[in-house]
Short mmCIF file of C-alpha atoms in Angstrom, two decimals:
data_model
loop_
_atom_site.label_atom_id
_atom_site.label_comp_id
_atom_site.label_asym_id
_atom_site.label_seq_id
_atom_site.Cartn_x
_atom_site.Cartn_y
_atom_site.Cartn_z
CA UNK C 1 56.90 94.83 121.35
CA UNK C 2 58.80 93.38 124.09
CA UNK C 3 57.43 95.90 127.08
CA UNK C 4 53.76 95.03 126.22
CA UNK C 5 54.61 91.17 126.13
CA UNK C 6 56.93 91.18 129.34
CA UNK C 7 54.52 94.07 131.42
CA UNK C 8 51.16 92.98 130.25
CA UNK C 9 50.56 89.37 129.53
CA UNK C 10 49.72 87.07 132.72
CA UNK C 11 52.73 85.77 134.03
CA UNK C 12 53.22 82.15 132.34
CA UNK C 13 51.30 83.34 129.40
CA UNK C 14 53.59 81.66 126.33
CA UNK C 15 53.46 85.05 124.33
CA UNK C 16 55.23 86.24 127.80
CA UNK C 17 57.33 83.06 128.38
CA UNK C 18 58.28 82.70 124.36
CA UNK C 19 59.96 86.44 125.00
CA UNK C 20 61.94 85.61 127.94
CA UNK C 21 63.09 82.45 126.24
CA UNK C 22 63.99 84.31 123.44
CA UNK C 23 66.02 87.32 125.60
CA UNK C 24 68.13 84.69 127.78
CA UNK C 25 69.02 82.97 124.24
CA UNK C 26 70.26 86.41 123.14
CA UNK C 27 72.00 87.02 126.47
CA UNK C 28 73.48 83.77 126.22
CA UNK C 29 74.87 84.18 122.73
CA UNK C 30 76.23 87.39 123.30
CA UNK C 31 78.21 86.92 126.21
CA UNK C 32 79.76 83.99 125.12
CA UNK C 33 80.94 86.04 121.60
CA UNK C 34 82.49 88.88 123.54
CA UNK C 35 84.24 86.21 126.35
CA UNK C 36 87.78 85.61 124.74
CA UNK C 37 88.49 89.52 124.07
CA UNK C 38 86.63 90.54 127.46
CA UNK C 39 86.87 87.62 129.85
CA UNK C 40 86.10 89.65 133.26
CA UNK C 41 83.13 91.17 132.25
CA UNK C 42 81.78 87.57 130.00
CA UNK C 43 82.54 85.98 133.79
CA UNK C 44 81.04 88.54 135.78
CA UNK C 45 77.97 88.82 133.82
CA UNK C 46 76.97 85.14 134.17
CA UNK C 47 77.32 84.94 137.49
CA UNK C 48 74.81 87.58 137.92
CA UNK C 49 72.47 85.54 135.47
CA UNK C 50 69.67 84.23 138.20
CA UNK C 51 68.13 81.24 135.88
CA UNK C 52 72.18 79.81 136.08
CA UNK C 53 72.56 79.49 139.62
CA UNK C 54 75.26 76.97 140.24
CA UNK C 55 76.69 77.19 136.94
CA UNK C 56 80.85 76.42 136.42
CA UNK C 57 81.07 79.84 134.66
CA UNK C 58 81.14 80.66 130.69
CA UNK C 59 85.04 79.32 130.16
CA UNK C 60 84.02 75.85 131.52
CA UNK C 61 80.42 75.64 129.88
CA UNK C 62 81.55 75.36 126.10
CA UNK C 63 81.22 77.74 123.11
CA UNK C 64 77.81 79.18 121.43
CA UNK C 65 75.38 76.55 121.12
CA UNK C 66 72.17 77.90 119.18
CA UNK C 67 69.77 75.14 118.45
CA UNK C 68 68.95 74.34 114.82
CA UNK C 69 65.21 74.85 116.07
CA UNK C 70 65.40 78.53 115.95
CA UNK C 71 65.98 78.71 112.06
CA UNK C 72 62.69 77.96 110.90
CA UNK C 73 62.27 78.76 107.26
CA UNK C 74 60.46 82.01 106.29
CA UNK C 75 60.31 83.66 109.51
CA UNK C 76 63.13 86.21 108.92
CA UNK C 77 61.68 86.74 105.69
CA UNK C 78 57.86 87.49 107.19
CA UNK C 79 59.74 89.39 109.83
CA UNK C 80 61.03 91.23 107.66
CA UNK C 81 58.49 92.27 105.11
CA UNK C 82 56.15 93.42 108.05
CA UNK C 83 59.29 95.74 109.47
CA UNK C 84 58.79 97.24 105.84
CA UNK C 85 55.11 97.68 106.06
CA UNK C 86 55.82 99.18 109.63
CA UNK C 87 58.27 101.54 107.74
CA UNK C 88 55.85 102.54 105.51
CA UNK C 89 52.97 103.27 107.90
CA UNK C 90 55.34 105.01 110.88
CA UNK C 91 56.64 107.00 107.88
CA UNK C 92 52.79 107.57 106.68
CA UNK C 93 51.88 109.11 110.29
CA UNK C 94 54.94 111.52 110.79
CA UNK C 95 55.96 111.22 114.49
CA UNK C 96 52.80 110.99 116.11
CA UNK C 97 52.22 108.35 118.47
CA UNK C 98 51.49 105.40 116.46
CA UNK C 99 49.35 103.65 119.30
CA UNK C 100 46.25 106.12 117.95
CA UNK C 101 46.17 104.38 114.66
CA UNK C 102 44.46 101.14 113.30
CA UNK C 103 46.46 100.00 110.38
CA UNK C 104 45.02 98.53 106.90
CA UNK C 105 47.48 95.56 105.25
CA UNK C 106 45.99 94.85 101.67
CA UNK C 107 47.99 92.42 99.64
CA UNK C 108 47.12 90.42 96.42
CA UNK C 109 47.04 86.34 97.64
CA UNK C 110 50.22 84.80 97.47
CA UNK C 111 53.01 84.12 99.62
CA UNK C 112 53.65 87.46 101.32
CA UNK C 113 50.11 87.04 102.74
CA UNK C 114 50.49 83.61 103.97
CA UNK C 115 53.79 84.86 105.63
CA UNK C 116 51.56 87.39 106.90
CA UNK C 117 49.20 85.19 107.97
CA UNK C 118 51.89 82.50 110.35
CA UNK C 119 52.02 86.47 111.98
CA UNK C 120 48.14 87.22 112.50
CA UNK C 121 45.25 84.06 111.71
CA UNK C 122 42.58 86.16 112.18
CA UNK C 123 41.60 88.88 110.05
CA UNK C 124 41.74 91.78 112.66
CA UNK C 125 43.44 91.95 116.14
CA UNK C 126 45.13 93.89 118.68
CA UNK C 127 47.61 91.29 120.08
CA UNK C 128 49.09 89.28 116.86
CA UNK C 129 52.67 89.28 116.74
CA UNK C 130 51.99 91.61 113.40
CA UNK C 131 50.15 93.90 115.26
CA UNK C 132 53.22 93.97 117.46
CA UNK C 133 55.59 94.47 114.54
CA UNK C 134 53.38 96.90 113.28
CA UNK C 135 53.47 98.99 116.44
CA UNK C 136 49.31 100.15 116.37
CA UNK C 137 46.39 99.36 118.47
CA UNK C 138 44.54 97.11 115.80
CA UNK C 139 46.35 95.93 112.54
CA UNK C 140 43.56 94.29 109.60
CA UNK C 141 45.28 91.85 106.83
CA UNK C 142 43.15 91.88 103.81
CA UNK C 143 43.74 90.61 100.34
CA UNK C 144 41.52 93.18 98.88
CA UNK C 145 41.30 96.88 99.06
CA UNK C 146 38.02 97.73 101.45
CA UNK C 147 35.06 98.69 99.75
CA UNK C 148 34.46 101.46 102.30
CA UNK C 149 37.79 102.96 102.11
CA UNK C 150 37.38 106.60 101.90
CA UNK C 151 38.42 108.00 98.64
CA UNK C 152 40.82 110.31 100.59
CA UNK C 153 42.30 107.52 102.59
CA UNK C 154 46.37 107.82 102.32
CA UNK C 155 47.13 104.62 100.86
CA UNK C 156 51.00 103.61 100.85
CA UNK C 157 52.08 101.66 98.55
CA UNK C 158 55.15 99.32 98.57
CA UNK C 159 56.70 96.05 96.96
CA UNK C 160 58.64 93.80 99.06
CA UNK C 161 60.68 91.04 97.85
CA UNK C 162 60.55 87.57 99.01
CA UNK C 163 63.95 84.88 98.71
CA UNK C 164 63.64 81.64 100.26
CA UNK C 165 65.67 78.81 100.31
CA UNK C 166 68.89 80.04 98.51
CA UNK C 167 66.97 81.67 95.90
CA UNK C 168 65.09 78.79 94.43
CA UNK C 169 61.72 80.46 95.74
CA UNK C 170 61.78 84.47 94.75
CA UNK C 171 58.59 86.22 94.23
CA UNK C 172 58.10 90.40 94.38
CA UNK C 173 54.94 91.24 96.06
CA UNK C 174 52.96 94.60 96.27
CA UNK C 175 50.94 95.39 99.20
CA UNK C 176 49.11 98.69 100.30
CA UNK C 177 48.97 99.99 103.80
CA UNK C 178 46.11 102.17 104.88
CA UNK C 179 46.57 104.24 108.38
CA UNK C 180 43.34 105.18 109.92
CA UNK C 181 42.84 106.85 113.58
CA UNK C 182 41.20 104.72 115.76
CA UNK C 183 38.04 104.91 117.67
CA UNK C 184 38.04 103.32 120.57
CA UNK C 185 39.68 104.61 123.89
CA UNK C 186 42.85 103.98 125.44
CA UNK C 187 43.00 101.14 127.95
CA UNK C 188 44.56 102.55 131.21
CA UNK C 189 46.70 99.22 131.55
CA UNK C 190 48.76 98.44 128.19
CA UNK C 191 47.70 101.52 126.74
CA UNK C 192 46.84 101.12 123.63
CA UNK C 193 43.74 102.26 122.07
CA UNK C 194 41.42 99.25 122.52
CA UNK C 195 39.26 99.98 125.20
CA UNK C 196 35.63 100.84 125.16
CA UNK C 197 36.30 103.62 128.49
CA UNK C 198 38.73 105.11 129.37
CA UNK C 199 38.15 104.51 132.82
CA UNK C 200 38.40 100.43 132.15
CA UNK C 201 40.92 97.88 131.33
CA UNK C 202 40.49 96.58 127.11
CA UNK C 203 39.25 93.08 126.65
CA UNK C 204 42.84 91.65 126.62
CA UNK C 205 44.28 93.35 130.12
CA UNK C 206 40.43 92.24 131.53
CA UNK C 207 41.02 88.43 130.65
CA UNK C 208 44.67 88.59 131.97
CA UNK C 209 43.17 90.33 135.22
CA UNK C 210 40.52 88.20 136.11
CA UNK C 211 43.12 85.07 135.49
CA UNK C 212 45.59 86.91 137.94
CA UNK C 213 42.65 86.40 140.83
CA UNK C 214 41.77 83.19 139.66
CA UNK C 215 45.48 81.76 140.43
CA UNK C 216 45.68 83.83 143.86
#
């Protein structure tokens, strides 16, 4: 998730820029929790910290300050219930490389699928944030079952359970997850399977490429 975000999108792409953001937040937090009990290495760790040049040091810069902005509601919850559908479809495959699958999502409308859809708009994609969770080359969220799913497709089935605001808004949803291997070649950049050759870049790493020469 965070390799193919950092290594692959153009440079102040905000899918790239949201992830650093997001990593010096983390880095921030953390070393300020662990100062009082390990002072030397809190200290020595922000001064190393190249985005706080100039800065007084962790004692003299104040306690943990995370910004009410980062709890939005529902997002831990949609996080969540697509780690489970991840479960269920890394479990589904058995160790093999997980970038040689398309995945399926089916579930019934409701409001797992519109968490699932703040994840991935469009119906099929290789570069939603669910298709990141997910950990494939191509992820499809459906509300129904495919007509053209093979009857011997290996369909997992699972329920997740959704609890917003303290409780007042709980609702159990089923969804099915359908892995399939995928067709298409993998893309000698962010090597995943979504290239039509081998021998060429996939749509995605093509766009970022040509914007690269564009900015030189």
């Amino acid at each position: 998730l965070l390799s193919c975000r950092l290594y692959c999108e153009e440079a102040k792409d905000p899918k790239r820029r949201s992830c650093q953001t997001v990593l010096a937040e983390a880095l921030d937090i953390i070393v300020r929790s662990f100062a009082p009990i390990l002072p030397h290495l809190a200290e020595e760790v922000f001064q190393y910290i190249p985005y706080k040049k100039g800065s007084e040091g962790v004692f003299r810069t104040g306690w943990i300050k995370a910004s009410s902005a980062w709890k939005k509601p529902g997002i831990e919850e949609a996080i969540e219930g697509a780690c489970a559908m991840r479960d269920s479809f890394l479990g589904s495959i058995s160790g093999k490389n997980s970038l040689e699958y398309e995945v399926v999502i089916v579930i019934e409308p409701g409001l797992l699928f519109e968490l699932m859809e703040a994840l991935q708009a469009e119906e099929t994609s290789s570069v939603s944030q669910l298709n990141e969770i997910m950990m494939a080359s191509q992820t499809t969220l459906l509300s129904e079952l495919p007509k053209e799913t093979p009857a011997d497709a290996n369909i997992i089935k699972g329920t997740f359970l959704i609890n917003l605001e303290g409780g007042d808004i709980c609702e159990q949803s089923s969804y099915k997850v359908i892995a399939q291997p995928i067709a298409k070649a993998k893309c000698p950049r962010c090597r995943r399977y979504t290239a039509e050759s081998s021998s060429t870049p996939c749509p995605r790493c093509l766009q970022v490429l040509a914007a690269g020469k564009g900015s030189t």
